[in-house]
C-alpha cells in the first residue's frame, strides 16, 4: 500500500477556488479502481494550508493515477492558486 501526503500552501483569497477544483479531483480519483482513499484536509491552525491524503494499492496504481486527465488537468489549475510547489511525501507501508 502507498500513502501520499501532498501539502499545498494557498495564496490569500484563493482558498475557495482551490477547494472547488480539488473537490472534482477528489471525486474523480475516488472512482479509480486502485484507490483506497482520497481526501482533502484543511489545517486547523492555518486555513491556507490544504493537504491531500491519499492511499493507493501500489506504486503502479499511483503512477496510473498521475497520468489520468482529471489529475493532470486539476494539478495545472491548482498550481495557479498556490504560493509555492506542494510538499509531497510518498510512504510505503512497512508493517
PDB file of C-alpha atoms in Angstrom:
ATOM      1  CA  UNK A   1       0.000   0.000   0.000  1.00  0.00           C
ATOM      2  CA  UNK A   2       1.144   3.541  -0.856  1.00  0.00           C
ATOM      3  CA  UNK A   3       0.131   6.664   1.078  1.00  0.00           C
ATOM      4  CA  UNK A   4       0.585  10.153  -0.400  1.00  0.00           C
ATOM      5  CA  UNK A   5       0.617  13.333   1.666  1.00  0.00           C
ATOM      6  CA  UNK A   6       0.586  16.436  -0.571  1.00  0.00           C
ATOM      7  CA  UNK A   7       0.541  19.745   1.316  1.00  0.00           C
ATOM      8  CA  UNK A   8      -0.428  22.895  -0.555  1.00  0.00           C
ATOM      9  CA  UNK A   9       0.224  26.463   0.567  1.00  0.00           C
ATOM     10  CA  UNK A  10      -2.566  28.553  -0.907  1.00  0.00           C
ATOM     11  CA  UNK A  11      -2.430  32.258  -1.766  1.00  0.00           C
ATOM     12  CA  UNK A  12      -4.632  34.650   0.194  1.00  0.00           C
ATOM     13  CA  UNK A  13      -8.070  34.888  -1.358  1.00  0.00           C
ATOM     14  CA  UNK A  14      -7.640  31.694  -3.410  1.00  0.00           C
ATOM     15  CA  UNK A  15      -8.655  29.015  -0.879  1.00  0.00           C
ATOM     16  CA  UNK A  16     -12.243  28.697  -2.115  1.00  0.00           C
ATOM     17  CA  UNK A  17     -11.105  28.415  -5.748  1.00  0.00           C
ATOM     18  CA  UNK A  18      -8.570  25.753  -4.762  1.00  0.00           C
ATOM     19  CA  UNK A  19     -11.252  23.784  -2.881  1.00  0.00           C
ATOM     20  CA  UNK A  20     -13.627  23.989  -5.842  1.00  0.00           C
ATOM     21  CA  UNK A  21     -11.123  22.423  -8.243  1.00  0.00           C
ATOM     22  CA  UNK A  22      -9.887  19.966  -5.606  1.00  0.00           C
ATOM     23  CA  UNK A  23     -13.428  18.730  -4.956  1.00  0.00           C
ATOM     24  CA  UNK A  24     -13.688  17.485  -8.544  1.00  0.00           C
ATOM     25  CA  UNK A  25     -10.230  15.903  -8.351  1.00  0.00           C
ATOM     26  CA  UNK A  26     -11.145  14.039  -5.164  1.00  0.00           C
ATOM     27  CA  UNK A  27     -14.475  12.890  -6.589  1.00  0.00           C
ATOM     28  CA  UNK A  28     -12.931  11.543  -9.803  1.00  0.00           C
ATOM     29  CA  UNK A  29      -9.921   9.996  -8.057  1.00  0.00           C
ATOM     30  CA  UNK A  30     -12.138   8.036  -5.673  1.00  0.00           C
ATOM     31  CA  UNK A  31     -13.696   6.358  -8.727  1.00  0.00           C
ATOM     32  CA  UNK A  32     -10.354   4.834  -9.720  1.00  0.00           C
ATOM     33  CA  UNK A  33     -10.326   1.090  -9.124  1.00  0.00           C
ATOM     34  CA  UNK A  34      -6.981   1.001  -7.292  1.00  0.00           C
ATOM     35  CA  UNK A  35      -7.789   3.941  -4.997  1.00  0.00           C
ATOM     36  CA  UNK A  36      -8.284   3.068  -1.335  1.00  0.00           C
ATOM     37  CA  UNK A  37      -8.965   6.589  -0.055  1.00  0.00           C
ATOM     38  CA  UNK A  38      -8.568  10.174  -1.214  1.00  0.00           C
ATOM     39  CA  UNK A  39      -9.381  13.313   0.731  1.00  0.00           C
ATOM     40  CA  UNK A  40      -8.570  16.992   1.151  1.00  0.00           C
ATOM     41  CA  UNK A  41      -7.938  18.375   4.631  1.00  0.00           C
ATOM     42  CA  UNK A  42      -7.576  21.942   5.873  1.00  0.00           C
ATOM     43  CA  UNK A  43      -5.024  22.740   8.573  1.00  0.00           C
ATOM     44  CA  UNK A  44      -6.717  23.508  11.913  1.00  0.00           C
ATOM     45  CA  UNK A  45      -4.332  26.411  12.610  1.00  0.00           C
ATOM     46  CA  UNK A  46      -3.801  27.867   9.132  1.00  0.00           C
ATOM     47  CA  UNK A  47      -6.709  27.816   6.696  1.00  0.00           C
ATOM     48  CA  UNK A  48      -4.360  28.487   3.765  1.00  0.00           C
ATOM     49  CA  UNK A  49      -2.729  25.044   4.150  1.00  0.00           C
ATOM     50  CA  UNK A  50      -4.699  22.334   2.357  1.00  0.00           C
ATOM     51  CA  UNK A  51      -3.439  18.759   2.257  1.00  0.00           C
ATOM     52  CA  UNK A  52      -4.394  15.819   0.083  1.00  0.00           C
ATOM     53  CA  UNK A  53      -4.104  12.483   1.878  1.00  0.00           C
ATOM     54  CA  UNK A  54      -4.398   9.501  -0.448  1.00  0.00           C
ATOM     55  CA  UNK A  55      -3.982   5.733  -0.319  1.00  0.00           C
ATOM     56  CA  UNK A  56      -3.297   3.552  -3.344  1.00  0.00           C
ATOM     57  CA  UNK A  57      -2.930  -0.198  -3.753  1.00  0.00           C
ATOM     58  CA  UNK A  58       0.627   0.087  -5.045  1.00  0.00           C
ATOM     59  CA  UNK A  59       3.084   2.305  -6.916  1.00  0.00           C
ATOM     60  CA  UNK A  60       1.692   1.218 -10.286  1.00  0.00           C
ATOM     61  CA  UNK A  61      -1.759   2.462  -9.243  1.00  0.00           C
ATOM     62  CA  UNK A  62      -0.314   5.815  -8.175  1.00  0.00           C
ATOM     63  CA  UNK A  63       1.635   6.113 -11.429  1.00  0.00           C
ATOM     64  CA  UNK A  64      -1.536   5.385 -13.404  1.00  0.00           C
ATOM     65  CA  UNK A  65      -3.474   7.982 -11.378  1.00  0.00           C
ATOM     66  CA  UNK A  66      -0.878  10.662 -12.086  1.00  0.00           C
ATOM     67  CA  UNK A  67      -1.475  10.212 -15.836  1.00  0.00           C
ATOM     68  CA  UNK A  68      -5.271  10.496 -15.731  1.00  0.00           C
ATOM     69  CA  UNK A  69      -6.847  13.539 -17.379  1.00  0.00           C
ATOM     70  CA  UNK A  70      -8.587  14.601 -14.155  1.00  0.00           C
ATOM     71  CA  UNK A  71      -5.272  14.591 -12.262  1.00  0.00           C
ATOM     72  CA  UNK A  72      -3.206  16.322 -14.953  1.00  0.00           C
ATOM     73  CA  UNK A  73      -5.831  18.998 -15.615  1.00  0.00           C
ATOM     74  CA  UNK A  74      -6.573  19.657 -11.950  1.00  0.00           C
ATOM     75  CA  UNK A  75      -2.939  19.956 -10.944  1.00  0.00           C
ATOM     76  CA  UNK A  76      -2.245  22.555 -13.622  1.00  0.00           C
ATOM     77  CA  UNK A  77      -5.173  24.672 -12.381  1.00  0.00           C
ATOM     78  CA  UNK A  78      -4.393  24.165  -8.678  1.00  0.00           C
ATOM     79  CA  UNK A  79      -0.824  25.357  -9.222  1.00  0.00           C
ATOM     80  CA  UNK A  80      -2.163  28.830 -10.059  1.00  0.00           C
ATOM     81  CA  UNK A  81      -3.662  29.175  -6.566  1.00  0.00           C
ATOM     82  CA  UNK A  82      -0.533  28.163  -4.653  1.00  0.00           C
ATOM     83  CA  UNK A  83       2.219  30.289  -3.160  1.00  0.00           C
ATOM     84  CA  UNK A  84       4.792  27.579  -3.920  1.00  0.00           C
ATOM     85  CA  UNK A  85       5.006  23.979  -5.086  1.00  0.00           C
ATOM     86  CA  UNK A  86       3.294  21.378  -2.927  1.00  0.00           C
ATOM     87  CA  UNK A  87       5.313  19.427  -0.398  1.00  0.00           C
ATOM     88  CA  UNK A  88       4.736  15.829  -1.486  1.00  0.00           C
ATOM     89  CA  UNK A  89       5.715  12.777   0.517  1.00  0.00           C
ATOM     90  CA  UNK A  90       5.075   9.196  -0.586  1.00  0.00           C
ATOM     91  CA  UNK A  91       5.084   6.440   2.012  1.00  0.00           C
ATOM     92  CA  UNK A  92       5.229   2.674   1.667  1.00  0.00           C
ATOM     93  CA  UNK A  93       3.573   0.519   4.291  1.00  0.00           C
ATOM     94  CA  UNK A  94       6.275  -1.122   6.370  1.00  0.00           C
ATOM     95  CA  UNK A  95       4.330  -3.201   8.876  1.00  0.00           C
TER      96      UNK A  95
END
